[in-house]
Coordinates of C-alpha atoms in Angstrom, one line a residue:
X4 CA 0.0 0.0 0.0
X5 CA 1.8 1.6 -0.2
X6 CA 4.2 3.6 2.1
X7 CA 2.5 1.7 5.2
X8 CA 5.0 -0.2 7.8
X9 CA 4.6 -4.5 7.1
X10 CA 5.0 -5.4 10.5
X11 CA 6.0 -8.9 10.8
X12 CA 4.7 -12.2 12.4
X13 CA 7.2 -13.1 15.0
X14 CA 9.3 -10.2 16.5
X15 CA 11.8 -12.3 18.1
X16 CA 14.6 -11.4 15.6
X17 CA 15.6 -7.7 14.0
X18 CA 17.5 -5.4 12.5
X19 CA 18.0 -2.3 10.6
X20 CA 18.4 -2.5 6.9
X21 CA 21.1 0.6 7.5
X22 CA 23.5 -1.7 8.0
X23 CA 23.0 -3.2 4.2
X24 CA 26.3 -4.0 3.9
X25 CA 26.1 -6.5 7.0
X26 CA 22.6 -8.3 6.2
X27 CA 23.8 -9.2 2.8
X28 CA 27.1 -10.0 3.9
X29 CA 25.0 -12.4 6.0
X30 CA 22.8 -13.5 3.7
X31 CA 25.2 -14.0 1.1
X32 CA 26.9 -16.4 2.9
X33 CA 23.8 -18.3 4.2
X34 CA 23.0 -18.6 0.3
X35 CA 26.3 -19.7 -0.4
X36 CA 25.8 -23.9 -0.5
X37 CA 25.0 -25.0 -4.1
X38 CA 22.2 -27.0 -2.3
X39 CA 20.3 -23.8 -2.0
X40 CA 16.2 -24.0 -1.0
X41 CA 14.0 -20.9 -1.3
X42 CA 13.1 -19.7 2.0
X43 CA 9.9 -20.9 3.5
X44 CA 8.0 -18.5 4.7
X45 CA 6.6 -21.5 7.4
X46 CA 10.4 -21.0 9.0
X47 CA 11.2 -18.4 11.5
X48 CA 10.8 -14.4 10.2
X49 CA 12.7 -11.4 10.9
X50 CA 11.9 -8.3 11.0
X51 CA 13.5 -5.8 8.5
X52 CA 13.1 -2.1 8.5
X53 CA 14.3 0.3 5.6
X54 CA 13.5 4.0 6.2
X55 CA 10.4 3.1 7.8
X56 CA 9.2 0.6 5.7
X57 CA 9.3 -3.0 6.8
X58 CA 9.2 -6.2 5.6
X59 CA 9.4 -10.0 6.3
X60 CA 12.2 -12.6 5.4
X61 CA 12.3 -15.8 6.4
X62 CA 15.3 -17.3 8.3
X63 CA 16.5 -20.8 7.4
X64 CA 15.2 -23.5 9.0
X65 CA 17.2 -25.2 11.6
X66 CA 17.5 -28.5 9.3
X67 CA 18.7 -26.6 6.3
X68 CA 22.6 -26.9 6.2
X69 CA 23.6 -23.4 6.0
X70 CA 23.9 -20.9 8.0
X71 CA 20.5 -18.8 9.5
X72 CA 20.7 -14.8 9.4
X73 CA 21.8 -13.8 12.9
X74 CA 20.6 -10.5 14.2
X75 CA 23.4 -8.0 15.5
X76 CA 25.1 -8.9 18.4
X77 CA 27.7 -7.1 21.1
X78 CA 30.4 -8.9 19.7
X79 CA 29.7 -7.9 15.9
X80 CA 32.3 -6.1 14.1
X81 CA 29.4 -4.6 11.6
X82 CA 28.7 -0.8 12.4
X83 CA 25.9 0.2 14.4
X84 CA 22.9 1.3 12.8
X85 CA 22.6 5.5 13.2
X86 CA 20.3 6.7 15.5
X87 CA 16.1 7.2 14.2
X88 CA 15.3 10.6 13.8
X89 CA 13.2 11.9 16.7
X90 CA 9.7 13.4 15.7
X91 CA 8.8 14.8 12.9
X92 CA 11.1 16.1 9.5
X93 CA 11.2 19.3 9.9
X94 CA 11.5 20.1 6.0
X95 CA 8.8 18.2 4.9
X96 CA 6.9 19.0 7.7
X97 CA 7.2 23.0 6.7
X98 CA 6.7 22.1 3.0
X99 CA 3.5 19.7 3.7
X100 CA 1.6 22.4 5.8
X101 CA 2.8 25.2 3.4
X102 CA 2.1 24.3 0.2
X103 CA -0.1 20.7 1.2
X104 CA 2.1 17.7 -0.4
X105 CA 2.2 14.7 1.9
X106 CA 6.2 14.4 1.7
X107 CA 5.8 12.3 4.8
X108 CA 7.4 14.6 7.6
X109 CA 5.7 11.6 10.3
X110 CA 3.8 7.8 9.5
X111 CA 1.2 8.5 7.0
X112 CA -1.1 7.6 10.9
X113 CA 0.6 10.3 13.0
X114 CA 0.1 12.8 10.2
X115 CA -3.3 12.3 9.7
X116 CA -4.0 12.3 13.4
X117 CA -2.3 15.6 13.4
X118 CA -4.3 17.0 10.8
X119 CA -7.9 15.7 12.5
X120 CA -6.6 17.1 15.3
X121 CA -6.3 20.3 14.3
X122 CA -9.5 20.4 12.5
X123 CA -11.2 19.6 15.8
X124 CA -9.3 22.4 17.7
X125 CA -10.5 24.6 15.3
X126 CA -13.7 24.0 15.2
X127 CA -13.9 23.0 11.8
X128 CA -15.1 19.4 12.8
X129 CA -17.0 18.2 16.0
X130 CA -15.7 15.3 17.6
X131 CA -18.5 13.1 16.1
X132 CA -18.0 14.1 12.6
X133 CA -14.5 13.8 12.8
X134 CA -14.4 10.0 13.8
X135 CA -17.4 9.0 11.9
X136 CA -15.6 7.1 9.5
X137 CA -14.4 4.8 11.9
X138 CA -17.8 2.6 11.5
X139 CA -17.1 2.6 7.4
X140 CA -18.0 -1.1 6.1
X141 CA -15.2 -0.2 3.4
X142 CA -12.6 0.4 6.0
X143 CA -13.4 -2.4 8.2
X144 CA -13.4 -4.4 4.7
X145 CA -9.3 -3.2 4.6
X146 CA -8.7 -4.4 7.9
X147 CA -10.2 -8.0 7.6
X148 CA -8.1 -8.1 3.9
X149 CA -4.9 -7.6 5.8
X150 CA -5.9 -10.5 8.5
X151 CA -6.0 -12.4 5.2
X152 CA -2.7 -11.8 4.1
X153 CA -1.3 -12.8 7.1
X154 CA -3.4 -15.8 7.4
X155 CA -1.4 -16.4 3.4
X156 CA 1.9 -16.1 5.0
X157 CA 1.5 -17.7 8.4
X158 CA 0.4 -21.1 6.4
X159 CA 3.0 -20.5 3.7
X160 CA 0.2 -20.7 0.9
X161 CA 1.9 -17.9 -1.0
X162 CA 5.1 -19.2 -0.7
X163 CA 4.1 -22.4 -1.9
X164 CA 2.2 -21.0 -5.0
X165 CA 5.2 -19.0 -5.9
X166 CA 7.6 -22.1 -5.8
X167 CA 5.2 -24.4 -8.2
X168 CA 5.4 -21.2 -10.4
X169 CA 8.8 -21.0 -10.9
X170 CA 8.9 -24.7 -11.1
X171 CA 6.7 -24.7 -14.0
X172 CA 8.3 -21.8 -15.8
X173 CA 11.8 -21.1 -14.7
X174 CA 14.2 -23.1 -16.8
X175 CA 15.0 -19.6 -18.4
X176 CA 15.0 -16.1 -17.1
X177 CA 12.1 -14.9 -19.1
X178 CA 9.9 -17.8 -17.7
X179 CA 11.1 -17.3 -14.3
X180 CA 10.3 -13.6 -14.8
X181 CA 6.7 -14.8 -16.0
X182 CA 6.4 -17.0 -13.4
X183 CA 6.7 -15.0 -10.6
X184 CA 4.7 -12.3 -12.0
X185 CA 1.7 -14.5 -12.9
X186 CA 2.4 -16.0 -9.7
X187 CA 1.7 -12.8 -7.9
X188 CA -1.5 -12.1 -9.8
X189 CA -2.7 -14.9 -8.3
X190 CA -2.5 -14.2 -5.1
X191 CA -3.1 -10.4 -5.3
X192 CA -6.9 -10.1 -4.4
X193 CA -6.1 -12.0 -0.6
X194 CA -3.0 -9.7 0.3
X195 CA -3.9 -6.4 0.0
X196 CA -0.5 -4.5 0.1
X197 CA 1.8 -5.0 -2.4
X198 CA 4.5 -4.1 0.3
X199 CA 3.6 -7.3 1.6
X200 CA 3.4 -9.4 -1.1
X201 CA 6.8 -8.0 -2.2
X202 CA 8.6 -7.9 1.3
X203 CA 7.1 -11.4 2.3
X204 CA 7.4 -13.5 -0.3
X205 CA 8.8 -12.8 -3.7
X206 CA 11.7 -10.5 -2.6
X207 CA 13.5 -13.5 -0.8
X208 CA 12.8 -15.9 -3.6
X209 CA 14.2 -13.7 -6.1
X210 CA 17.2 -13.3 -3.8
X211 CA 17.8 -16.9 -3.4
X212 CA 17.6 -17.5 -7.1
X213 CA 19.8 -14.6 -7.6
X214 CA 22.6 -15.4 -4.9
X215 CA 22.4 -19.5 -6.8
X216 CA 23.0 -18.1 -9.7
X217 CA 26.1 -15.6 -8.6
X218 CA 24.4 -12.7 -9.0
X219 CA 25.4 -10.2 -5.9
X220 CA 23.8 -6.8 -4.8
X221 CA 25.5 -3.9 -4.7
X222 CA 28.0 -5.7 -7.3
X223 CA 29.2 -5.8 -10.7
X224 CA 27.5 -9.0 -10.8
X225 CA 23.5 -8.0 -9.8
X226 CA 22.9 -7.6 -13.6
X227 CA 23.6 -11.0 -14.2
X228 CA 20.4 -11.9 -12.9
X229 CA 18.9 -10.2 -9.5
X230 CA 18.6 -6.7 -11.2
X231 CA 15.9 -7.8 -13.8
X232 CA 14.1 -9.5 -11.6
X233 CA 14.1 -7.4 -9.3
X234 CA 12.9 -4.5 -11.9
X235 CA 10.2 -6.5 -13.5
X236 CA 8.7 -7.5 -10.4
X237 CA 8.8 -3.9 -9.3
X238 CA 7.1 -2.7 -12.6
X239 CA 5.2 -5.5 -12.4
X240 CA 3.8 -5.6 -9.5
X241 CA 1.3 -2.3 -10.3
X242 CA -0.3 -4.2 -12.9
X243 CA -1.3 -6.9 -10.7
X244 CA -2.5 -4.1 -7.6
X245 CA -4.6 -2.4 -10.6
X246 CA -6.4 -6.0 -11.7
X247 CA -8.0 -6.7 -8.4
X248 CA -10.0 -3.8 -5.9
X249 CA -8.7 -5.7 -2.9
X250 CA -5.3 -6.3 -4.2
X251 CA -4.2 -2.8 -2.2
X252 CA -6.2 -0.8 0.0
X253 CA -5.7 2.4 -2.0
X254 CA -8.4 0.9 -4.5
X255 CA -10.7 0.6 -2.0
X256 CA -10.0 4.1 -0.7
X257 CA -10.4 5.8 -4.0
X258 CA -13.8 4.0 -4.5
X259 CA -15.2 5.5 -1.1
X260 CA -14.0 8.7 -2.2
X261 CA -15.7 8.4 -5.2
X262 CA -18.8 7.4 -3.4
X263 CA -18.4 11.1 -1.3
X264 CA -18.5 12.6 -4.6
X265 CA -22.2 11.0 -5.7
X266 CA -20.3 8.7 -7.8
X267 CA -21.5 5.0 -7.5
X268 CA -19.8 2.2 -8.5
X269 CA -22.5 -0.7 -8.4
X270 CA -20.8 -4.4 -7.7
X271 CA -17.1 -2.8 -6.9
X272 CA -15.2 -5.8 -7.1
X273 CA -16.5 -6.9 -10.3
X274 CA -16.7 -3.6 -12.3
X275 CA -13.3 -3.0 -11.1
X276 CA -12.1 -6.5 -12.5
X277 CA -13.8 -6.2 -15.5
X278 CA -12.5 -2.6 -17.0
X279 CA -8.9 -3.5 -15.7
X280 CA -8.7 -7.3 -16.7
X281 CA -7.4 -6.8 -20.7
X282 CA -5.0 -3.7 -19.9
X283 CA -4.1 -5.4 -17.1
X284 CA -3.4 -8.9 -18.2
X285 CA -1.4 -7.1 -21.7
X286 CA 0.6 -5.3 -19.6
X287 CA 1.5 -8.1 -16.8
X288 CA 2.2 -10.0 -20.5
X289 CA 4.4 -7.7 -21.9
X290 CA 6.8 -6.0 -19.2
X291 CA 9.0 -8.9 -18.8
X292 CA 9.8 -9.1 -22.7
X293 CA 9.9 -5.2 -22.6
X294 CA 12.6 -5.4 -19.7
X295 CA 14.2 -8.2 -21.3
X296 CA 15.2 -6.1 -24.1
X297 CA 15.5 -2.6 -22.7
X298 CA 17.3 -4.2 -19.3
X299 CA 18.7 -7.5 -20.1
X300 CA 20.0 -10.2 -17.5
X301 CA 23.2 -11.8 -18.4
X302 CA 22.0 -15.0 -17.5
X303 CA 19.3 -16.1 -20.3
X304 CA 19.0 -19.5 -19.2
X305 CA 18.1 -20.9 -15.7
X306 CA 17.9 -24.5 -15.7
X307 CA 18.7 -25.1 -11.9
X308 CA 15.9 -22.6 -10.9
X309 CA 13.1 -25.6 -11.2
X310 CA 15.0 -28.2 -9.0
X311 CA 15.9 -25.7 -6.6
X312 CA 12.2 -25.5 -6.7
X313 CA 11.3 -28.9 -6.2
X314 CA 13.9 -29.5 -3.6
X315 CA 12.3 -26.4 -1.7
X316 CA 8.7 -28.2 -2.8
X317 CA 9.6 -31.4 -1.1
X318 CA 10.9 -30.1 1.7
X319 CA 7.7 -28.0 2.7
X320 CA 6.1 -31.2 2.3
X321 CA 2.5 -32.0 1.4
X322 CA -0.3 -28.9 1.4
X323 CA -1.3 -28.8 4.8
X324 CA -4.9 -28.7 6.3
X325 CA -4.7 -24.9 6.9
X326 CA -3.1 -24.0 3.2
X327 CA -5.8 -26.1 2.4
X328 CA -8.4 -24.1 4.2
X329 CA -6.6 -21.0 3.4
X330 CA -7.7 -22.1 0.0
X331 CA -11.7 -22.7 0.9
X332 CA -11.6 -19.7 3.2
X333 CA -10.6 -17.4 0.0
X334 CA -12.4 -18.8 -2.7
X335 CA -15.6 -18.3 -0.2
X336 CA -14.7 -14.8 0.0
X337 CA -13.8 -13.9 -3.2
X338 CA -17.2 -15.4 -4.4
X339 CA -18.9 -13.4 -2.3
X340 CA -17.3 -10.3 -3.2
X341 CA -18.4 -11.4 -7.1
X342 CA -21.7 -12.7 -6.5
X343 CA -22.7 -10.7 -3.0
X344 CA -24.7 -7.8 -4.6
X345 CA -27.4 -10.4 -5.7
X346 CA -27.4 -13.0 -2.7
X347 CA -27.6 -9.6 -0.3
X348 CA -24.4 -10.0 1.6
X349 CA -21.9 -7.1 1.9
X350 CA -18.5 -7.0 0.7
X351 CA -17.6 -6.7 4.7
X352 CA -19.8 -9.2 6.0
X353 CA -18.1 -11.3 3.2
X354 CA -14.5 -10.9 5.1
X355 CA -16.2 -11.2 8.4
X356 CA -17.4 -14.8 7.3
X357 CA -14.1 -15.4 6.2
X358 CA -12.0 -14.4 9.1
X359 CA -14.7 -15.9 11.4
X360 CA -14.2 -19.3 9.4
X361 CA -10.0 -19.0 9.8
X362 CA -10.4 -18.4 13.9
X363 CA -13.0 -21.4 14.3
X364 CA -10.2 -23.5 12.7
X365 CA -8.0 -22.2 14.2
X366 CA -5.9 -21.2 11.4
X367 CA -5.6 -17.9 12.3
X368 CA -5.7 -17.1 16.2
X369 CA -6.7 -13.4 18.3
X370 CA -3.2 -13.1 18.9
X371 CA -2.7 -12.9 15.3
X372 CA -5.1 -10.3 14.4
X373 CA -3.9 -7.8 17.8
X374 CA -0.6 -8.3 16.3
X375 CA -1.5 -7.3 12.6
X376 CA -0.4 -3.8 13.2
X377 CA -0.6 -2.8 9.3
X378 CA -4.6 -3.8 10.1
X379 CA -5.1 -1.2 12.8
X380 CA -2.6 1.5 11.6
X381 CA -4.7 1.0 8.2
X382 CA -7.9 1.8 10.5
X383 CA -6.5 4.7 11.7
X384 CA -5.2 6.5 9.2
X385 CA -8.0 5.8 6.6
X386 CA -10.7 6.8 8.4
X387 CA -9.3 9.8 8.9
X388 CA -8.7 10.2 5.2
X389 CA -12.2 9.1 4.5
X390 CA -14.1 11.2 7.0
X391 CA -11.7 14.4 6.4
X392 CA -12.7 13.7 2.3
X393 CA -16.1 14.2 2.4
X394 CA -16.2 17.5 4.8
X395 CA -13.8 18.7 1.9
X396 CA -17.1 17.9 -0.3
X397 CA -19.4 19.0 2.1
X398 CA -17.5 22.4 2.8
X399 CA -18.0 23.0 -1.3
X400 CA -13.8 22.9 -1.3
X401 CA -13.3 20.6 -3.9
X402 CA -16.5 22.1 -6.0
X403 CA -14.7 25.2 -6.0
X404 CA -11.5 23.8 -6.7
X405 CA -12.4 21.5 -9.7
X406 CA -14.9 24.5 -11.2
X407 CA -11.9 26.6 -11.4
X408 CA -9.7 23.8 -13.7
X409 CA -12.9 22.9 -15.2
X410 CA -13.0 26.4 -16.7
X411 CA -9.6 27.0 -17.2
X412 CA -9.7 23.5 -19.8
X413 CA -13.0 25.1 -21.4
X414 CA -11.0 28.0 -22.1
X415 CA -8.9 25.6 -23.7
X416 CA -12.1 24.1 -26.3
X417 CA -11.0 21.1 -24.7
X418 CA -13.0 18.1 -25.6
X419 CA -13.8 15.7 -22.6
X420 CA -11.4 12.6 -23.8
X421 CA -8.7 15.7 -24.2
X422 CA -9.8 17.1 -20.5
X423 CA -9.4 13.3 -19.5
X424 CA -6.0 12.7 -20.7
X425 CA -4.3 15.9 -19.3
X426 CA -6.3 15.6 -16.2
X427 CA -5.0 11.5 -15.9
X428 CA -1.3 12.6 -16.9
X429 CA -1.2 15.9 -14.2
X430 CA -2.3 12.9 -11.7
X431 CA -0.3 10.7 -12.3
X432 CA 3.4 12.7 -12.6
X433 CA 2.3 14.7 -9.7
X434 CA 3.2 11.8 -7.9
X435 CA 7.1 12.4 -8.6
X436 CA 6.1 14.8 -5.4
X437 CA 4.9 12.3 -3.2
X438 CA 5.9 9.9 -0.8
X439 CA 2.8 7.8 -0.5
X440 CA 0.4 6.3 -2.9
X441 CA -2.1 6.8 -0.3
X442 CA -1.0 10.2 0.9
X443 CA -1.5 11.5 -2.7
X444 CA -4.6 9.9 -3.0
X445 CA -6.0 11.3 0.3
X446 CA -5.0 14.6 -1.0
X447 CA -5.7 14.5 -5.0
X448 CA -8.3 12.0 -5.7
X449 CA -11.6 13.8 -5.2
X450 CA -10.0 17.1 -6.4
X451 CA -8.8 15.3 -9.7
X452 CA -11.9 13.4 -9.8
X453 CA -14.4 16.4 -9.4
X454 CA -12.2 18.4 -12.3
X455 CA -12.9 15.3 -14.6
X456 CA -16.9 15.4 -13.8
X457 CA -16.9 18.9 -14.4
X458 CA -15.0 18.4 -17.9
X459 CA -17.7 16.3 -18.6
X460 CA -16.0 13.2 -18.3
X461 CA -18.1 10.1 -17.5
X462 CA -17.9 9.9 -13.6
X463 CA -17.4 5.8 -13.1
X464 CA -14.8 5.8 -16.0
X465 CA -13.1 8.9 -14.5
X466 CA -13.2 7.2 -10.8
X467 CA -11.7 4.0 -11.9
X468 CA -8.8 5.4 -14.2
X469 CA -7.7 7.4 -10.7
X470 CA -7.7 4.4 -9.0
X471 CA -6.1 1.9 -11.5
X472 CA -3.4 5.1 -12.2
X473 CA -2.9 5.3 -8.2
X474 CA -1.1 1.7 -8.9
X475 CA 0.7 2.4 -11.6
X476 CA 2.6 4.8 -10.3
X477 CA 4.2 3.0 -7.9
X478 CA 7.6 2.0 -9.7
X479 CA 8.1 5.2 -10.7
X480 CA 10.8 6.1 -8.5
X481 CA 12.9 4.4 -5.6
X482 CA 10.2 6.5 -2.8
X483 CA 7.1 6.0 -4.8
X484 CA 5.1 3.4 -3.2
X485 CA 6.2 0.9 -0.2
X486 CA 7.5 -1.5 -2.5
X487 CA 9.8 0.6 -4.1
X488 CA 11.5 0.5 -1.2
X489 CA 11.4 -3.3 -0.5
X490 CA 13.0 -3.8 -3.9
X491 CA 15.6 -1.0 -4.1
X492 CA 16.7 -1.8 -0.9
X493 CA 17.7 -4.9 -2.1
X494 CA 20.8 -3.3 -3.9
X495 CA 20.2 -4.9 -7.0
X496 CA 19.2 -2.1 -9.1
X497 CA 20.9 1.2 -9.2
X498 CA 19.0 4.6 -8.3
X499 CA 19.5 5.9 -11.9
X500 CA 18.1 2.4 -13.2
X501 CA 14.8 2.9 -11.2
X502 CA 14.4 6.0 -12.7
X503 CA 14.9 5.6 -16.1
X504 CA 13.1 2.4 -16.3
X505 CA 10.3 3.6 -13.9
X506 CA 9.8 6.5 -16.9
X507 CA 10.2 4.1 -19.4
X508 CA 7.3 1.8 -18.1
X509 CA 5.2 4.6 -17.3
X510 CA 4.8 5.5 -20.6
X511 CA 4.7 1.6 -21.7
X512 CA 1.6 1.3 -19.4
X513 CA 0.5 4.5 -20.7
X514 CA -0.1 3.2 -24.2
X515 CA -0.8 -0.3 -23.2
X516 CA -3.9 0.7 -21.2
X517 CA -4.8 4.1 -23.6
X518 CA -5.2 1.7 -26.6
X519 CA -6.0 -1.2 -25.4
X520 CA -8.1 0.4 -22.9
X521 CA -10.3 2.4 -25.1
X522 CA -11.4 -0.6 -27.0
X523 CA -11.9 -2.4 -24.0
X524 CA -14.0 0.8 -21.7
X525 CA -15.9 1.1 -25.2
X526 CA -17.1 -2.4 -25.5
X527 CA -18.3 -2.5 -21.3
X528 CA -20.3 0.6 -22.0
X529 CA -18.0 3.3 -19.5
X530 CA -19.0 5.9 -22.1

């Protein structure tokens, strides 16, 4: 989601990814035996944290020959970790308030807490109207989504579906690259944060196929193999957010905001999935063979990749009961998301069956979920977001706001598909200003959205090209989204690489879903 914290499972091991140099000097070694397994994500976790993002990676299991990472000791000669800032950052703090970017000066929470604050001791909100959001069924439907994802990694289900992919398609790089992309499509709509699914399960995978094949981090070696993989996950990755509504929270953020503007989106999860699924699915087909030309690996051919996958396979064993009613527990819920509009059953009271049916069977337990920080930090701050939205609508703000661009375009004898493009284009390089995904949605999306209506354009098509752009820009740059910095920080892929190839893609995706897209929007009716 995507600058939220991933706050791991077990907190018994952790360290600072400041000290790079030491975790991979670690890892590398750990990764060392030609007998390598992919980390299961059924072993022991570690907490990682990168400039306030974290992450999970799995430690090696005590069977597994080499070496486990160790977290710093006393006697370690590896530098200490600098000092965390204290409080807020003072520069994007002054330029947030002045000029109203989220440059993240505090957690995307602690900011918005701030900001209701303030609106309360100003009298511009009561208490009641300022926490009304917290009874949302939308939010509520977030929280229960993350409970999910954990549910996926505690039983090692996404772990496991990721291996039999790269089984399957990873005796060369471009079918590992396809494999673990289609892999992660899979799994999307039950882990709502691509931060997650990046940190906690493909991230290490790629790493151990990366370090089997010689390829190093932060060495002349990464482009061997780990730096395209690395990158076409990355770019990937906002392909798969923008083909599911419950594949990142922002989606269903953007939605509610839609809803504060008037506009409805009748059965979400399918009309989401239906105008996304053909751009989507070109594009999550065509950025590895774009990347395999414009940002080659060395290594073309991986034939080890599928017995490494095997051996890992065999040594998780059989599917166990609770992947296997991971499985039941998710295909319940994504069929009531589908078909719940006409059997009367709520999206939300779809997840609460769910979750109800995972701590009856003890697959997940109440420990689980008070430990599912993401979950309740995601409460927190979207509410907030949400309820501080629609007084921005209710104050006539944003009406005033979008008349004003409205008439400045008319000026212009823009037609509405003109008025749609720029509007879509200003949204989405805006975000080379952000921090956040969700920030920039909390701030632009109902503005941006009320300029389209006013332009004329249709208000469902304008609504869901915000939100499936809100994804997209998430591999623009190395600070762009939460994942961005999971996969930089892996010190595969240089700064300069990101952005060059986070432009590149930009405008790749740009195409892909214009043309593609028009066709497709035409033919469902969207205008």
């Amino acid at each position: 989601m995507e600058s939220l914290a991933l706050h791991s499972l077990s907190t018994s091991t952790s360290f600072s990814l400041s000290s790079r140099t030491s975790f991979l000097h670690h890892r590398s070694r750990s990764i060392s035996n030609p007998q390598l397994s992919l980390p299961s994500l059924r072993s022991p976790i570690s907490h990682i944290s990168y400039k306030g993002f974290s992450f999970l990676t799995p430690l090696s299991k005590p069977h597994i020959p080499h070496k486990p990472i160790q977290a710093s000791s006393s006697s370690s000669k590896a530098p200490l970790p600098p000092p965390a800032t204290q409080g807020v950052k003072l520069i994007p703090f002054i330029i947030s308030v002045c000029i109203g970017l989220v440059l993240s000066p505090l957690p995307v929470g602690a900011w918005a807490f701030l900001g209701l604050t303030v609106s309360v001791v100003t009298n511009t909100l009561t208490f009641s109207a300022a926490f009304s959001a917290f009874t949302n069924e939308v939010i509520w439907l977030i929280v229960i989504s993350f409970f999910f994802a954990r549910g996926f990694v505690k039983t090692g289900l996404g772990d496991r579906i990721a291996t039999y992919f790269v089984k399957w398609l990873g005796k060369s790089t471009l079918g590992l690259s396809y494999g673990l992309t289609f892999s992660e499509a899979l799994i999307a709509p039950a882990m709502p944060s691509t931060t997650a699914r990046a940190g906690g399960v493909f991230l290490p995978i790629i790493k151990s196929l990366s370090l089997s094949a010689g390829s190093q981090p932060e060495h002349p070696t990464a482009k061997k193999l780990g730096a395209y993989l690395v990158q076409t996950q990355f770019q990937a990755a906002g392909n798969s957010s923008a083909l599911f509504l419950t594949a990142a929270a922002q989606n269903l953020l953007c939605l509610k905001l839609a809803e504060e503007l008037g506009v409805i989106v009748s059965n979400p999860w399918v009309a989401w999935f239906k105008a996304a699924s053909l751009p989507a699915l070109v594009s999550l087909l065509a950025t590895p063979l774009i990347l395999y030309k414009l940002y080659p690996p060395e290594i073309k051919d991986t034939p080890e990749a599928p017995a490494i996958a095997a051996k890992k396979l065999e040594s998780m064993g059989p599917v166990t009961r609770n992947e296997w009613i991971m499985v039941g527990t998710m295909l319940l819920a994504v069929s009531l998301w589908i078909f719940g509009d006409s059997l009367g059953i709520a999206s939300a009271v779809a997840a609460m069956i769910g979750l109800s049916i995972l701590l009856l069977l003890g697959v997940l337990d109440w420990n689980d979920c008070l430990n599912e920080r993401s979950a309740w930090d995601t409460l927190a701050w979207f509410a907030i977001l949400v309820g501080m939205a629609s007084q921005l609508t209710n104050l006539g703000i944003v009406t005033w706001m979008s008349d004003c661009v409205a008439n400045s375009l008319r000026s212009l004898s823009l037609s509405w598909p003109a008025s749609l493009l720029v509007l879509q284009a200003a949204y989405f390089f805006i975000h080379y200003l952000f921090a956040s995904q969700t920030g920039h949605v909390g701030a632009l999306y109902s503005a941006f959205l009320a300029m389209h209506r006013a332009a004329g354009v249709p208000g469902v098509l304008a609504a869901l090209l915000l939100g499936y752009n809100t994804n997209l820009f998430g591999a623009l740059t190395h600070y762009s989204s939460g994942q961005a910095a999971v996969y930089y920080g892996a010190g595969y892929v240089e700064l300069a690489d990101i952005f060059k190839m986070g432009l590149v893609m930009a405008f790749v995706n740009a195409i892909i879903w214009g043309v593609v897209g028009c066709f497709w929007w035409k033919f469902l009716g969207l205008y």
